[in-house]
Amino acid sequence: MCEWCYKHGAGKKWYLNSKNYLEETAEAVGAHEYIYELWKHFEKVYLQKIFGISTRGPGYKFSIPVVGRAIKWYINSWFTKEKPLKGRNPRRAEGHPGQVVPLEDAQHILELADPILKVNCACRHMTRGIEDPCCLAFGALAEMVPKLPRYIPEHGAERLHIDEAKDFVEKMNRGGRVNTVWFGPVPYIAALCSCEYPECAATRLRIDYGLNALYKGEYVAKVDFSKCTGCGTCASRCQFGALTFTDSMNRPFIDAWKCYGCGLCATTCPEGAIEMVDRTAVPAVKDEW
Ligand code: SF4
Ligand code: SF4
Ligand code: SF4
């Protein structure tokens, strides 16, 4: 289990603890005000304005010896910030990390969230200037949407029944989107997203700059070669560079260090040859989040 599970999971994974979805939790952490400030200023938050880091270009300051490491440490401390509540800065997305989840866990999350509203993706709006209604907003975030019309899809913000929401994330998963769950802020859970590299600002910050805006998932993928037929269907599913399909062996290989546990390779395999195993059961990566 990751650090958030120990702190906020009540013995489970943090995103399966129903307490983290309650209105009382939202109020205890000031989620309404926090979310409004963060989403209102989304284009200007830490991503583009702070320390020369841009989702559009390289963060050259990270390459400065010693200083670069100190800056990285400092920025990473934002994501894990929990207290003081009033001092948590939404414009730096303090206390707003997310984690990759496989489809099955994403669907469990939807059983705990209410209401579920389909809204425009903030990252794609910022990075590509496009409106893509692929984010599912819960509770305090869903309440904020009417105040910020740019997050309302063209045909209106759509409230989804649990079954509709489950179908929706499955469709996103089939299309190659990575399911991610988000604190808004810790420990309140505000959203389930459908991300893609490089549009997703958090995925880009993590992959390209090693910033912990997005945590690796609770699982890693493992191939059962006795079931694999070498069909190659999984070959293009990994956005994290963890799965390589070798032509000479006619088999996929998964680097557990690089695997984020999104499960996209597993859900596409027609033979059920890819299993998602608990990260903590794999000694080499059990502390890799
Ligand atoms: S985290 Fe993913 S889905 Fe959510 S706003 Fe960013 S790119 Fe969009
Ligand atoms: S190897 Fe599979 S589970 Fe791991 S990150 Fe790649 S697609 Fe996701
Ligand atoms: S999709 Fe499944 S059967 Fe096909 S190559 Fe990948 S692991 Fe093997």
PDB file of C-alpha atoms and ligand atoms in Angstrom:
ATOM      1  CA  MET A   1       0.000   0.000   0.000  1.00  0.00           C
ATOM      2  CA  CYS A   2       1.190   3.542  -0.703  1.00  0.00           C
ATOM      3  CA  GLU A   3       1.667   6.257   1.915  1.00  0.00           C
ATOM      4  CA  TRP A   4      -1.863   7.572   1.349  1.00  0.00           C
ATOM      5  CA  CYS A   5      -3.353   4.159   2.101  1.00  0.00           C
ATOM      6  CA  TYR A   6      -1.546   4.073   5.457  1.00  0.00           C
ATOM      7  CA  LYS A   7      -2.605   7.590   6.316  1.00  0.00           C
ATOM      8  CA  HIS A   8      -6.127   7.693   4.875  1.00  0.00           C
ATOM      9  CA  GLY A   9      -7.136   4.182   3.907  1.00  0.00           C
ATOM     10  CA  ALA A  10      -8.462   2.872   7.239  1.00  0.00           C
ATOM     11  CA  GLY A  11      -6.872  -0.484   6.429  1.00  0.00           C
ATOM     12  CA  LYS A  12      -7.817  -0.350   2.723  1.00  0.00           C
ATOM     13  CA  LYS A  13      -6.568   1.481  -0.312  1.00  0.00           C
ATOM     14  CA  TRP A  14      -7.141   5.206   0.275  1.00  0.00           C
ATOM     15  CA  TYR A  15      -9.537   5.548  -2.631  1.00  0.00           C
ATOM     16  CA  LEU A  16     -11.706   2.691  -1.329  1.00  0.00           C
ATOM     17  CA  ASN A  17     -12.267   4.346   2.050  1.00  0.00           C
ATOM     18  CA  SER A  18     -15.828   5.730   1.859  1.00  0.00           C
ATOM     19  CA  LYS A  19     -15.009   8.392   4.466  1.00  0.00           C
ATOM     20  CA  ASN A  20     -12.847  10.203   1.918  1.00  0.00           C
ATOM     21  CA  TYR A  21     -15.910  10.940  -0.242  1.00  0.00           C
ATOM     22  CA  LEU A  22     -18.126  12.423   2.481  1.00  0.00           C
ATOM     23  CA  GLU A  23     -19.380  15.994   2.601  1.00  0.00           C
ATOM     24  CA  GLU A  24     -18.038  16.219   6.189  1.00  0.00           C
ATOM     25  CA  THR A  25     -14.560  15.387   4.899  1.00  0.00           C
ATOM     26  CA  ALA A  26     -14.918  18.000   2.145  1.00  0.00           C
ATOM     27  CA  GLU A  27     -15.870  20.607   4.726  1.00  0.00           C
ATOM     28  CA  ALA A  28     -13.116  19.605   7.143  1.00  0.00           C
ATOM     29  CA  VAL A  29     -10.447  20.308   4.502  1.00  0.00           C
ATOM     30  CA  GLY A  30     -12.135  23.327   2.908  1.00  0.00           C
ATOM     31  CA  ALA A  31     -12.540  21.446  -0.382  1.00  0.00           C
ATOM     32  CA  HIS A  32     -15.120  23.835  -1.877  1.00  0.00           C
ATOM     33  CA  GLU A  33     -12.915  26.918  -1.600  1.00  0.00           C
ATOM     34  CA  TYR A  34      -9.802  24.954  -2.508  1.00  0.00           C
ATOM     35  CA  ILE A  35     -11.315  23.461  -5.648  1.00  0.00           C
ATOM     36  CA  TYR A  36     -12.761  26.765  -6.799  1.00  0.00           C
ATOM     37  CA  GLU A  37      -9.384  28.505  -6.527  1.00  0.00           C
ATOM     38  CA  LEU A  38      -7.469  25.650  -8.173  1.00  0.00           C
ATOM     39  CA  TRP A  39      -9.769  25.197 -11.162  1.00  0.00           C
ATOM     40  CA  LYS A  40     -10.353  28.898 -11.640  1.00  0.00           C
ATOM     41  CA  HIS A  41      -6.614  29.464 -12.031  1.00  0.00           C
ATOM     42  CA  PHE A  42      -5.770  26.133 -13.600  1.00  0.00           C
ATOM     43  CA  GLU A  43      -3.786  27.548 -16.515  1.00  0.00           C
ATOM     44  CA  LYS A  44      -1.659  29.621 -14.183  1.00  0.00           C
ATOM     45  CA  VAL A  45      -0.904  27.168 -11.424  1.00  0.00           C
ATOM     46  CA  TYR A  46       2.497  25.660 -10.749  1.00  0.00           C
ATOM     47  CA  LEU A  47       2.607  24.018 -14.155  1.00  0.00           C
ATOM     48  CA  GLN A  48       3.584  27.003 -16.221  1.00  0.00           C
ATOM     49  CA  LYS A  49       4.476  29.811 -13.901  1.00  0.00           C
ATOM     50  CA  ILE A  50       6.653  28.406 -11.182  1.00  0.00           C
ATOM     51  CA  PHE A  51      10.411  27.983 -11.485  1.00  0.00           C
ATOM     52  CA  GLY A  52      10.392  27.958 -15.259  1.00  0.00           C
ATOM     53  CA  ILE A  53       8.704  24.572 -15.396  1.00  0.00           C
ATOM     54  CA  SER A  54       6.369  24.329 -18.286  1.00  0.00           C
ATOM     55  CA  THR A  55       4.246  21.519 -19.609  1.00  0.00           C
ATOM     56  CA  ARG A  56       5.235  22.855 -23.033  1.00  0.00           C
ATOM     57  CA  GLY A  57       8.965  22.701 -22.598  1.00  0.00           C
ATOM     58  CA  PRO A  58      11.867  21.343 -20.522  1.00  0.00           C
ATOM     59  CA  GLY A  59      12.321  22.356 -16.897  1.00  0.00           C
ATOM     60  CA  TYR A  60      15.911  23.419 -17.332  1.00  0.00           C
ATOM     61  CA  LYS A  61      16.276  24.410 -13.690  1.00  0.00           C
ATOM     62  CA  PHE A  62      16.089  20.786 -12.615  1.00  0.00           C
ATOM     63  CA  SER A  63      19.340  20.150 -14.424  1.00  0.00           C
ATOM     64  CA  ILE A  64      21.298  22.672 -12.310  1.00  0.00           C
ATOM     65  CA  PRO A  65      23.487  20.653  -9.897  1.00  0.00           C
ATOM     66  CA  VAL A  66      22.319  20.689  -6.244  1.00  0.00           C
ATOM     67  CA  VAL A  67      19.932  23.616  -6.813  1.00  0.00           C
ATOM     68  CA  GLY A  68      17.862  21.552  -9.247  1.00  0.00           C
ATOM     69  CA  ARG A  69      17.494  18.760  -6.711  1.00  0.00           C
ATOM     70  CA  ALA A  70      16.492  21.205  -3.985  1.00  0.00           C
ATOM     71  CA  ILE A  71      13.819  22.757  -6.208  1.00  0.00           C
ATOM     72  CA  LYS A  72      12.462  19.340  -7.076  1.00  0.00           C
ATOM     73  CA  TRP A  73      12.315  18.344  -3.412  1.00  0.00           C
ATOM     74  CA  TYR A  74      10.539  21.597  -2.576  1.00  0.00           C
ATOM     75  CA  ILE A  75       7.923  21.182  -5.304  1.00  0.00           C
ATOM     76  CA  ASN A  76       7.323  17.558  -4.379  1.00  0.00           C
ATOM     77  CA  SER A  77       6.595  18.697  -0.830  1.00  0.00           C
ATOM     78  CA  TRP A  78       3.601  20.659  -2.191  1.00  0.00           C
ATOM     79  CA  PHE A  79       1.781  17.576  -3.404  1.00  0.00           C
ATOM     80  CA  THR A  80       2.032  15.817  -0.073  1.00  0.00           C
ATOM     81  CA  LYS A  81       1.037  18.852   1.955  1.00  0.00           C
ATOM     82  CA  GLU A  82      -1.817  18.244   4.350  1.00  0.00           C
ATOM     83  CA  LYS A  83      -1.495  20.895   7.043  1.00  0.00           C
ATOM     84  CA  PRO A  84      -2.124  23.595   7.998  1.00  0.00           C
ATOM     85  CA  LEU A  85      -5.412  23.555   6.147  1.00  0.00           C
ATOM     86  CA  LYS A  86      -5.618  27.288   5.788  1.00  0.00           C
ATOM     87  CA  GLY A  87      -2.035  27.483   4.593  1.00  0.00           C
ATOM     88  CA  ARG A  88      -2.512  24.971   1.787  1.00  0.00           C
ATOM     89  CA  ASN A  89      -2.131  26.865  -1.450  1.00  0.00           C
ATOM     90  CA  PRO A  90      -4.541  25.708  -4.195  1.00  0.00           C
ATOM     91  CA  ARG A  91      -2.668  27.683  -6.854  1.00  0.00           C
ATOM     92  CA  ARG A  92       0.270  25.358  -6.313  1.00  0.00           C
ATOM     93  CA  ALA A  93      -2.047  22.340  -6.218  1.00  0.00           C
ATOM     94  CA  GLU A  94      -0.820  21.640  -2.693  1.00  0.00           C
ATOM     95  CA  GLY A  95      -2.421  18.460  -1.414  1.00  0.00           C
ATOM     96  CA  HIS A  96      -3.752  17.539  -4.875  1.00  0.00           C
ATOM     97  CA  PRO A  97      -1.865  14.415  -5.958  1.00  0.00           C
ATOM     98  CA  GLY A  98      -3.500  11.650  -7.954  1.00  0.00           C
ATOM     99  CA  GLN A  99      -2.855   7.964  -8.436  1.00  0.00           C
ATOM    100  CA  VAL A 100      -3.196   5.591 -11.368  1.00  0.00           C
ATOM    101  CA  VAL A 101      -5.944   2.983 -10.897  1.00  0.00           C
ATOM    102  CA  PRO A 102      -6.839  -0.047 -13.014  1.00  0.00           C
ATOM    103  CA  LEU A 103     -10.355  -0.291 -14.440  1.00  0.00           C
ATOM    104  CA  GLU A 104     -11.691  -2.581 -11.722  1.00  0.00           C
ATOM    105  CA  ASP A 105     -10.681  -0.179  -8.942  1.00  0.00           C
ATOM    106  CA  ALA A 106     -11.992   2.779 -10.962  1.00  0.00           C
ATOM    107  CA  GLN A 107     -15.373   1.084 -11.020  1.00  0.00           C
ATOM    108  CA  HIS A 108     -15.263   0.489  -7.254  1.00  0.00           C
ATOM    109  CA  ILE A 109     -14.547   4.186  -6.799  1.00  0.00           C
ATOM    110  CA  LEU A 110     -17.718   5.041  -8.693  1.00  0.00           C
ATOM    111  CA  GLU A 111     -19.727   3.021  -6.192  1.00  0.00           C
ATOM    112  CA  LEU A 112     -18.558   5.391  -3.451  1.00  0.00           C
ATOM    113  CA  ALA A 113     -18.883   8.735  -5.233  1.00  0.00           C
ATOM    114  CA  ASP A 114     -21.970  10.921  -5.419  1.00  0.00           C
ATOM    115  CA  PRO A 115     -23.006  12.818  -7.442  1.00  0.00           C
ATOM    116  CA  ILE A 116     -21.010  11.864 -10.552  1.00  0.00           C
ATOM    117  CA  LEU A 117     -20.827  14.616 -13.142  1.00  0.00           C
ATOM    118  CA  LYS A 118     -19.157  14.382 -16.557  1.00  0.00           C
ATOM    119  CA  VAL A 119     -17.137  17.553 -17.143  1.00  0.00           C
ATOM    120  CA  ASN A 120     -14.470  18.932 -19.452  1.00  0.00           C
ATOM    121  CA  CYS A 121     -10.862  17.946 -18.822  1.00  0.00           C
ATOM    122  CA  ALA A 122      -8.916  20.845 -17.331  1.00  0.00           C
ATOM    123  CA  CYS A 123      -5.522  19.628 -18.589  1.00  0.00           C
ATOM    124  CA  ARG A 124      -6.560  19.283 -22.218  1.00  0.00           C
ATOM    125  CA  HIS A 125      -8.173  22.704 -22.080  1.00  0.00           C
ATOM    126  CA  MET A 126      -4.851  24.074 -20.865  1.00  0.00           C
ATOM    127  CA  THR A 127      -2.411  22.123 -23.026  1.00  0.00           C
ATOM    128  CA  ARG A 128      -4.311  21.763 -26.305  1.00  0.00           C
ATOM    129  CA  GLY A 129      -7.115  24.285 -26.024  1.00  0.00           C
ATOM    130  CA  ILE A 130      -9.641  21.528 -26.618  1.00  0.00           C
ATOM    131  CA  GLU A 131     -12.756  20.564 -24.755  1.00  0.00           C
ATOM    132  CA  ASP A 132     -12.916  16.903 -23.919  1.00  0.00           C
ATOM    133  CA  PRO A 133     -15.666  15.809 -21.528  1.00  0.00           C
ATOM    134  CA  CYS A 134     -13.776  12.886 -20.022  1.00  0.00           C
ATOM    135  CA  CYS A 135     -13.438  13.767 -16.336  1.00  0.00           C
ATOM    136  CA  LEU A 136     -15.853  12.547 -13.709  1.00  0.00           C
ATOM    137  CA  ALA A 137     -16.275  15.103 -10.932  1.00  0.00           C
ATOM    138  CA  PHE A 138     -17.628  14.169  -7.514  1.00  0.00           C
ATOM    139  CA  GLY A 139     -19.167  16.074  -4.607  1.00  0.00           C
ATOM    140  CA  ALA A 140     -17.479  19.421  -4.004  1.00  0.00           C
ATOM    141  CA  LEU A 141     -15.959  19.489  -7.507  1.00  0.00           C
ATOM    142  CA  ALA A 142     -19.338  18.744  -9.100  1.00  0.00           C
ATOM    143  CA  GLU A 143     -20.839  21.633  -7.114  1.00  0.00           C
ATOM    144  CA  MET A 144     -18.126  24.000  -8.352  1.00  0.00           C
ATOM    145  CA  VAL A 145     -18.758  23.385 -12.052  1.00  0.00           C
ATOM    146  CA  PRO A 146     -21.733  25.785 -12.491  1.00  0.00           C
ATOM    147  CA  LYS A 147     -19.471  28.600 -11.263  1.00  0.00           C
ATOM    148  CA  LEU A 148     -16.860  27.867 -13.946  1.00  0.00           C
ATOM    149  CA  PRO A 149     -18.680  27.437 -17.261  1.00  0.00           C
ATOM    150  CA  ARG A 150     -15.576  26.388 -19.253  1.00  0.00           C
ATOM    151  CA  TYR A 151     -15.734  23.011 -17.536  1.00  0.00           C
ATOM    152  CA  ILE A 152     -19.326  22.482 -18.647  1.00  0.00           C
ATOM    153  CA  PRO A 153     -19.410  20.344 -21.824  1.00  0.00           C
ATOM    154  CA  GLU A 154     -21.077  21.701 -24.953  1.00  0.00           C
ATOM    155  CA  HIS A 155     -24.264  19.763 -24.296  1.00  0.00           C
ATOM    156  CA  GLY A 156     -24.284  20.564 -20.586  1.00  0.00           C
ATOM    157  CA  ALA A 157     -22.783  18.908 -17.535  1.00  0.00           C
ATOM    158  CA  GLU A 158     -24.191  15.422 -17.484  1.00  0.00           C
ATOM    159  CA  ARG A 159     -25.030  13.670 -14.235  1.00  0.00           C
ATOM    160  CA  LEU A 160     -24.312   9.950 -14.575  1.00  0.00           C
ATOM    161  CA  HIS A 161     -25.920   7.006 -12.848  1.00  0.00           C
ATOM    162  CA  ILE A 162     -23.333   4.597 -11.381  1.00  0.00           C
ATOM    163  CA  ASP A 163     -23.873   2.082 -14.188  1.00  0.00           C
ATOM    164  CA  GLU A 164     -23.521   4.780 -16.849  1.00  0.00           C
ATOM    165  CA  ALA A 165     -20.346   6.017 -15.167  1.00  0.00           C
ATOM    166  CA  LYS A 166     -18.931   2.479 -15.061  1.00  0.00           C
ATOM    167  CA  ASP A 167     -19.675   2.036 -18.773  1.00  0.00           C
ATOM    168  CA  PHE A 168     -18.073   5.387 -19.451  1.00  0.00           C
ATOM    169  CA  VAL A 169     -14.751   4.569 -17.730  1.00  0.00           C
ATOM    170  CA  GLU A 170     -14.715   1.199 -19.462  1.00  0.00           C
ATOM    171  CA  LYS A 171     -15.125   2.948 -22.808  1.00  0.00           C
ATOM    172  CA  MET A 172     -12.309   5.336 -21.905  1.00  0.00           C
ATOM    173  CA  ASN A 173     -10.113   2.387 -20.893  1.00  0.00           C
ATOM    174  CA  ARG A 174     -10.836   0.603 -24.195  1.00  0.00           C
ATOM    175  CA  GLY A 175      -9.801   3.767 -26.006  1.00  0.00           C
ATOM    176  CA  GLY A 176      -6.447   3.754 -24.214  1.00  0.00           C
ATOM    177  CA  ARG A 177      -7.087   6.309 -21.470  1.00  0.00           C
ATOM    178  CA  VAL A 178      -5.421   5.807 -18.090  1.00  0.00           C
ATOM    179  CA  ASN A 179      -7.831   5.960 -15.169  1.00  0.00           C
ATOM    180  CA  THR A 180      -6.585   8.176 -12.324  1.00  0.00           C
ATOM    181  CA  VAL A 181      -8.150   9.184  -8.998  1.00  0.00           C
ATOM    182  CA  TRP A 182      -7.564  12.592  -7.361  1.00  0.00           C
ATOM    183  CA  PHE A 183      -7.456  14.172  -3.949  1.00  0.00           C
ATOM    184  CA  GLY A 184      -9.088  17.543  -3.865  1.00  0.00           C
ATOM    185  CA  PRO A 185      -7.328  18.161  -1.413  1.00  0.00           C
ATOM    186  CA  VAL A 186      -6.003  15.295   0.757  1.00  0.00           C
ATOM    187  CA  PRO A 187      -7.864  13.294   2.078  1.00  0.00           C
ATOM    188  CA  TYR A 188     -11.019  14.330   0.222  1.00  0.00           C
ATOM    189  CA  ILE A 189     -11.539  12.582  -3.141  1.00  0.00           C
ATOM    190  CA  ALA A 190     -12.939  14.790  -5.900  1.00  0.00           C
ATOM    191  CA  ALA A 191     -12.460  13.162  -9.311  1.00  0.00           C
ATOM    192  CA  LEU A 192     -11.812  10.162 -11.501  1.00  0.00           C
ATOM    193  CA  CYS A 193     -10.016  11.122 -14.686  1.00  0.00           C
ATOM    194  CA  SER A 194      -9.258   9.558 -18.062  1.00  0.00           C
ATOM    195  CA  CYS A 195      -5.748  10.661 -18.864  1.00  0.00           C
ATOM    196  CA  GLU A 196      -3.280  10.403 -21.697  1.00  0.00           C
ATOM    197  CA  TYR A 197       0.342  11.384 -21.974  1.00  0.00           C
ATOM    198  CA  PRO A 198       1.290  14.128 -22.844  1.00  0.00           C
ATOM    199  CA  GLU A 199      -2.016  16.005 -22.534  1.00  0.00           C
ATOM    200  CA  CYS A 200      -2.405  15.168 -18.869  1.00  0.00           C
ATOM    201  CA  ALA A 201      -0.394  17.784 -17.018  1.00  0.00           C
ATOM    202  CA  ALA A 202       0.238  15.514 -14.032  1.00  0.00           C
ATOM    203  CA  THR A 203       1.376  12.566 -16.154  1.00  0.00           C
ATOM    204  CA  ARG A 204       3.732  14.854 -18.010  1.00  0.00           C
ATOM    205  CA  LEU A 205       5.148  16.305 -14.798  1.00  0.00           C
ATOM    206  CA  ARG A 206       5.724  12.809 -13.469  1.00  0.00           C
ATOM    207  CA  ILE A 207       7.181  11.160 -16.551  1.00  0.00           C
ATOM    208  CA  ASP A 208       9.253  14.052 -17.847  1.00  0.00           C
ATOM    209  CA  TYR A 209      10.301  15.786 -14.625  1.00  0.00           C
ATOM    210  CA  GLY A 210       9.974  13.115 -11.945  1.00  0.00           C
ATOM    211  CA  LEU A 211       7.498  15.194  -9.933  1.00  0.00           C
ATOM    212  CA  ASN A 212       5.063  13.336  -7.730  1.00  0.00           C
ATOM    213  CA  ALA A 213       1.877  14.965  -8.975  1.00  0.00           C
ATOM    214  CA  LEU A 214       0.814  11.459 -10.023  1.00  0.00           C
ATOM    215  CA  TYR A 215       1.616   8.323  -8.040  1.00  0.00           C
ATOM    216  CA  LYS A 216       2.138   4.891  -9.507  1.00  0.00           C
ATOM    217  CA  GLY A 217      -0.786   2.530  -8.966  1.00  0.00           C
ATOM    218  CA  GLU A 218      -1.135  -0.175  -6.350  1.00  0.00           C
ATOM    219  CA  TYR A 219      -0.378  -2.916  -8.899  1.00  0.00           C
ATOM    220  CA  VAL A 220       2.140  -4.036 -11.474  1.00  0.00           C
ATOM    221  CA  ALA A 221       1.421  -6.072 -14.595  1.00  0.00           C
ATOM    222  CA  LYS A 222       2.804  -9.578 -15.082  1.00  0.00           C
ATOM    223  CA  VAL A 223       2.613 -11.714 -18.247  1.00  0.00           C
ATOM    224  CA  ASP A 224       1.797 -15.413 -18.083  1.00  0.00           C
ATOM    225  CA  PHE A 225       3.739 -16.746 -21.080  1.00  0.00           C
ATOM    226  CA  SER A 226       1.886 -20.045 -20.961  1.00  0.00           C
ATOM    227  CA  LYS A 227      -1.285 -18.178 -21.955  1.00  0.00           C
ATOM    228  CA  CYS A 228       0.244 -15.582 -24.292  1.00  0.00           C
ATOM    229  CA  THR A 229      -0.163 -16.352 -27.997  1.00  0.00           C
ATOM    230  CA  GLY A 230       2.006 -13.459 -29.166  1.00  0.00           C
ATOM    231  CA  CYS A 231      -0.908 -11.734 -30.883  1.00  0.00           C
ATOM    232  CA  GLY A 232       0.620  -8.300 -30.210  1.00  0.00           C
ATOM    233  CA  THR A 233      -2.656  -6.651 -29.179  1.00  0.00           C
ATOM    234  CA  CYS A 234      -1.034  -5.256 -26.024  1.00  0.00           C
ATOM    235  CA  ALA A 235       1.978  -3.837 -27.892  1.00  0.00           C
ATOM    236  CA  SER A 236       0.739  -0.270 -28.231  1.00  0.00           C
ATOM    237  CA  ARG A 237      -1.228   0.059 -24.999  1.00  0.00           C
ATOM    238  CA  CYS A 238       1.450   1.267 -22.580  1.00  0.00           C
ATOM    239  CA  GLN A 239       1.924   5.029 -22.182  1.00  0.00           C
ATOM    240  CA  PHE A 240       4.717   4.609 -19.667  1.00  0.00           C
ATOM    241  CA  GLY A 241       7.260   2.778 -21.782  1.00  0.00           C
ATOM    242  CA  ALA A 242       7.001  -0.287 -19.533  1.00  0.00           C
ATOM    243  CA  LEU A 243       5.812  -2.815 -22.111  1.00  0.00           C
ATOM    244  CA  THR A 244       7.929  -3.760 -25.086  1.00  0.00           C
ATOM    245  CA  PHE A 245       6.900  -6.327 -27.627  1.00  0.00           C
ATOM    246  CA  THR A 246       9.886  -8.242 -28.951  1.00  0.00           C
ATOM    247  CA  ASP A 247       9.564  -9.462 -32.468  1.00  0.00           C
ATOM    248  CA  SER A 248      12.176 -12.205 -32.160  1.00  0.00           C
ATOM    249  CA  MET A 249      10.511 -13.794 -29.122  1.00  0.00           C
ATOM    250  CA  ASN A 250       7.025 -12.823 -30.273  1.00  0.00           C
ATOM    251  CA  ARG A 251       6.170 -11.953 -26.668  1.00  0.00           C
ATOM    252  CA  PRO A 252       5.667  -8.783 -24.601  1.00  0.00           C
ATOM    253  CA  PHE A 253       8.013  -7.947 -21.734  1.00  0.00           C
ATOM    254  CA  ILE A 254       7.067  -5.689 -18.853  1.00  0.00           C
ATOM    255  CA  ASP A 255       9.556  -3.648 -16.871  1.00  0.00           C
ATOM    256  CA  ALA A 256       8.076  -3.610 -13.363  1.00  0.00           C
ATOM    257  CA  TRP A 257      10.079  -0.467 -12.485  1.00  0.00           C
ATOM    258  CA  LYS A 258       8.417   1.477 -15.261  1.00  0.00           C
ATOM    259  CA  CYS A 259       4.957  -0.051 -14.848  1.00  0.00           C
ATOM    260  CA  TYR A 260       2.372   2.342 -13.380  1.00  0.00           C
ATOM    261  CA  GLY A 261      -0.214  -0.381 -12.881  1.00  0.00           C
ATOM    262  CA  CYS A 262      -2.825   1.169 -15.161  1.00  0.00           C
ATOM    263  CA  GLY A 263      -3.914  -2.243 -16.426  1.00  0.00           C
ATOM    264  CA  LEU A 264      -4.440  -1.060 -20.021  1.00  0.00           C
ATOM    265  CA  CYS A 265      -2.366  -3.962 -21.325  1.00  0.00           C
ATOM    266  CA  ALA A 266      -4.360  -6.451 -19.212  1.00  0.00           C
ATOM    267  CA  THR A 267      -7.797  -5.215 -20.292  1.00  0.00           C
ATOM    268  CA  THR A 268      -6.906  -5.523 -23.969  1.00  0.00           C
ATOM    269  CA  CYS A 269      -5.404  -9.030 -23.880  1.00  0.00           C
ATOM    270  CA  PRO A 270      -7.805 -11.500 -25.522  1.00  0.00           C
ATOM    271  CA  GLU A 271      -6.188 -14.453 -23.729  1.00  0.00           C
ATOM    272  CA  GLY A 272      -6.235 -13.029 -20.220  1.00  0.00           C
ATOM    273  CA  ALA A 273      -2.484 -13.525 -20.173  1.00  0.00           C
ATOM    274  CA  ILE A 274      -1.682 -10.334 -18.229  1.00  0.00           C
ATOM    275  CA  GLU A 275      -2.387 -10.274 -14.535  1.00  0.00           C
ATOM    276  CA  MET A 276      -2.282  -7.242 -12.230  1.00  0.00           C
ATOM    277  CA  VAL A 277      -0.421  -8.185  -9.061  1.00  0.00           C
ATOM    278  CA  ASP A 278      -0.148  -6.189  -5.883  1.00  0.00           C
ATOM    279  CA  ARG A 279       2.875  -3.883  -6.044  1.00  0.00           C
ATOM    280  CA  THR A 280       3.847  -4.736  -2.483  1.00  0.00           C
ATOM    281  CA  ALA A 281       4.146  -8.421  -3.486  1.00  0.00           C
ATOM    282  CA  VAL A 282       6.993  -7.583  -5.874  1.00  0.00           C
ATOM    283  CA  PRO A 283      10.064  -6.924  -3.691  1.00  0.00           C
ATOM    284  CA  ALA A 284      11.930  -4.847  -6.279  1.00  0.00           C
ATOM    285  CA  VAL A 285       9.134  -2.274  -6.649  1.00  0.00           C
ATOM    286  CA  LYS A 286       7.226  -2.485  -3.389  1.00  0.00           C
ATOM    287  CA  ASP A 287       8.485   0.951  -2.321  1.00  0.00           C
ATOM    288  CA  GLU A 288       8.283   2.519  -5.792  1.00  0.00           C
ATOM    289  CA  TRP A 289       5.326   4.892  -5.986  1.00  0.00           C
TER     290      TRP A 289
HETATM  291  S1  SF4 B   1      -5.863  14.605 -14.687  1.00  0.00           S
HETATM  292 FE1  SF4 B   1      -6.256  13.680 -16.720  1.00  0.00          FE
HETATM  293  S2  SF4 B   1      -8.427  13.739 -17.186  1.00  0.00           S
HETATM  294 FE2  SF4 B   1      -8.010  14.945 -15.281  1.00  0.00          FE
HETATM  295  S3  SF4 B   1      -7.952  16.978 -15.939  1.00  0.00           S
HETATM  296 FE3  SF4 B   1      -5.858  16.204 -16.135  1.00  0.00          FE
HETATM  297  S4  SF4 B   1      -5.669  15.105 -18.149  1.00  0.00           S
HETATM  298 FE4  SF4 B   1      -7.788  15.630 -17.752  1.00  0.00          FE
HETATM  299  S1  SF4 B   2       2.803  -2.370 -18.486  1.00  0.00           S
HETATM  300 FE1  SF4 B   2       0.572  -2.464 -18.611  1.00  0.00          FE
HETATM  301  S2  SF4 B   2      -0.134  -1.978 -16.534  1.00  0.00           S
HETATM  302 FE2  SF4 B   2       2.024  -1.390 -16.654  1.00  0.00          FE
HETATM  303  S3  SF4 B   2       1.940   0.790 -17.169  1.00  0.00           S
HETATM  304 FE3  SF4 B   2       2.130  -0.343 -19.104  1.00  0.00          FE
HETATM  305  S4  SF4 B   2       0.037  -0.663 -19.839  1.00  0.00           S
HETATM  306 FE4  SF4 B   2      -0.068  -0.043 -17.674  1.00  0.00          FE
HETATM  307  S1  SF4 B   3      -2.316  -9.244 -25.889  1.00  0.00           S
HETATM  308 FE1  SF4 B   3      -2.068 -10.999 -24.512  1.00  0.00          FE
HETATM  309  S2  SF4 B   3      -1.831 -12.771 -25.860  1.00  0.00           S
HETATM  310 FE2  SF4 B   3      -1.507 -10.957 -27.125  1.00  0.00          FE
HETATM  311  S3  SF4 B   3       0.727 -10.616 -27.049  1.00  0.00           S
HETATM  312 FE3  SF4 B   3      -0.150  -9.385 -25.398  1.00  0.00          FE
HETATM  313  S4  SF4 B   3      -0.054 -10.748 -23.592  1.00  0.00           S
HETATM  314 FE4  SF4 B   3       0.229 -12.054 -25.381  1.00  0.00          FE
END
